[in-house]
Amino acid sequence: MSRYSICPEASMSRLSAALLLLGAILLDGSSALAQADSDVYNRIEELHGDAAGFDRPLRQLVRAMRSGDAETIAGLAEYPLTVKANGETYDVENAEDFIDNFDDLLTPETRRAVGRQQYEDLFVNSDGVMLAGGAVWMGAICDDTACEASHWAIIAINN
C-alpha cells in the first residue's frame, strides 16, 4: 500500500479551479486580445511608423493567401524579392516572374499559415513585421530618399 493516497475531493477541487480559471480567461479574452492588438500596433508605430497604413496590405495579403491570388500577392511585394523555397534561394525580379512561378515560390503550407494570421500574433522588430512564424516578412519601404513617404510591402518569403 502506498504511503500517499489520492484524495478525490482534492482532485475535484483542482478541476473546478481549473475550469473556473479557463472560464474567466474565455470571458475576459476580448480585452486581452484588444490589448495584444494595441501592443502590436504600438510596436509597429514605434519601429516603422505608419502602423495605420499597415492594416490594408496585411488584410489584402491574408485574403490573397487564403484564395491563392497570385496577382494580388505579387502586387504587394517589393522587388527584387528574396524567396526561400524547396531548399533553394530565389531572387524574384518582378511581379510577372513571381506570378509565373507562384506554385514553386509559395508552398501550400505557407499560404495556409499566412491565411490564418491573426494581428495579435504578429512579431515586430526593426527588420519588419513577421507573419506565420517567419514565413513572410513585410516592411515599410521608403518612397523617397528622405523617407518622408513609405508603403508596406512583402520583403521576404521563407517557406
CSV table of C-alpha atoms in Angstrom, one decimal, residues 65-122:
chain,number,residue,atom,x,y,z
A,65,MET,CA,-3.1,33.8,-49.4
A,66,ARG,CA,-6.4,32.1,-48.5
A,67,SER,CA,-7.6,32.2,-52.1
A,68,GLY,CA,-4.3,31.6,-53.8
A,69,ASP,CA,-4.5,35.0,-55.6
A,70,ALA,CA,-1.0,35.2,-57.2
A,71,GLU,CA,-1.6,38.6,-58.8
A,72,THR,CA,-2.5,40.3,-55.5
A,73,ILE,CA,0.3,38.8,-53.6
A,74,ALA,CA,2.8,39.7,-56.4
A,75,GLY,CA,1.4,43.3,-56.3
A,76,LEU,CA,2.2,43.5,-52.6
A,77,ALA,CA,5.8,42.6,-52.9
A,78,GLU,CA,8.9,44.8,-53.2
A,79,TYR,CA,11.3,43.6,-56.0
A,80,PRO,CA,13.8,42.2,-56.3
A,81,LEU,CA,12.3,39.8,-53.7
A,82,THR,CA,14.2,37.1,-52.0
A,83,VAL,CA,12.3,33.8,-51.7
A,84,LYS,CA,13.5,30.7,-50.0
A,85,ALA,CA,11.6,27.6,-51.2
A,86,ASN,CA,12.3,24.0,-51.8
A,87,GLY,CA,15.8,24.3,-50.3
A,88,GLU,CA,16.8,27.0,-52.7
A,89,THR,CA,17.0,30.8,-52.6
A,90,TYR,CA,15.5,32.7,-55.5
A,91,ASP,CA,15.8,36.4,-56.4
A,92,VAL,CA,12.5,37.2,-58.0
A,93,GLU,CA,13.0,40.2,-60.2
A,94,ASN,CA,9.4,41.4,-60.8
A,95,ALA,CA,5.7,40.6,-60.4
A,96,GLU,CA,5.4,38.7,-63.7
A,97,ASP,CA,8.3,36.4,-62.6
A,98,PHE,CA,6.5,35.9,-59.3
A,99,ILE,CA,3.2,35.1,-60.9
A,100,ASP,CA,4.7,32.7,-63.4
A,101,ASN,CA,6.5,30.7,-60.7
A,102,PHE,CA,3.8,31.2,-57.9
A,103,ASP,CA,3.3,27.5,-57.1
A,104,ASP,CA,7.1,26.9,-56.8
A,105,LEU,CA,7.7,30.1,-54.7
A,106,LEU,CA,4.9,29.8,-52.2
A,107,THR,CA,4.1,26.4,-50.6
A,108,PRO,CA,0.6,25.4,-49.7
A,109,GLU,CA,1.7,25.3,-46.0
A,110,THR,CA,2.9,28.9,-46.2
A,111,ARG,CA,-0.3,30.1,-47.9
A,112,ARG,CA,-2.4,28.3,-45.2
A,113,ALA,CA,-0.3,29.7,-42.4
A,114,VAL,CA,-0.4,33.3,-43.6
A,115,GLY,CA,-4.1,32.9,-44.5
A,116,ARG,CA,-4.7,32.1,-40.8
A,117,GLN,CA,-2.6,35.0,-39.5
A,118,GLN,CA,-4.1,37.0,-36.6
A,119,TYR,CA,-3.0,40.5,-35.9
A,120,GLU,CA,-2.2,39.9,-32.2
A,121,ASP,CA,0.2,37.1,-33.3
A,122,LEU,CA,2.4,39.3,-35.5
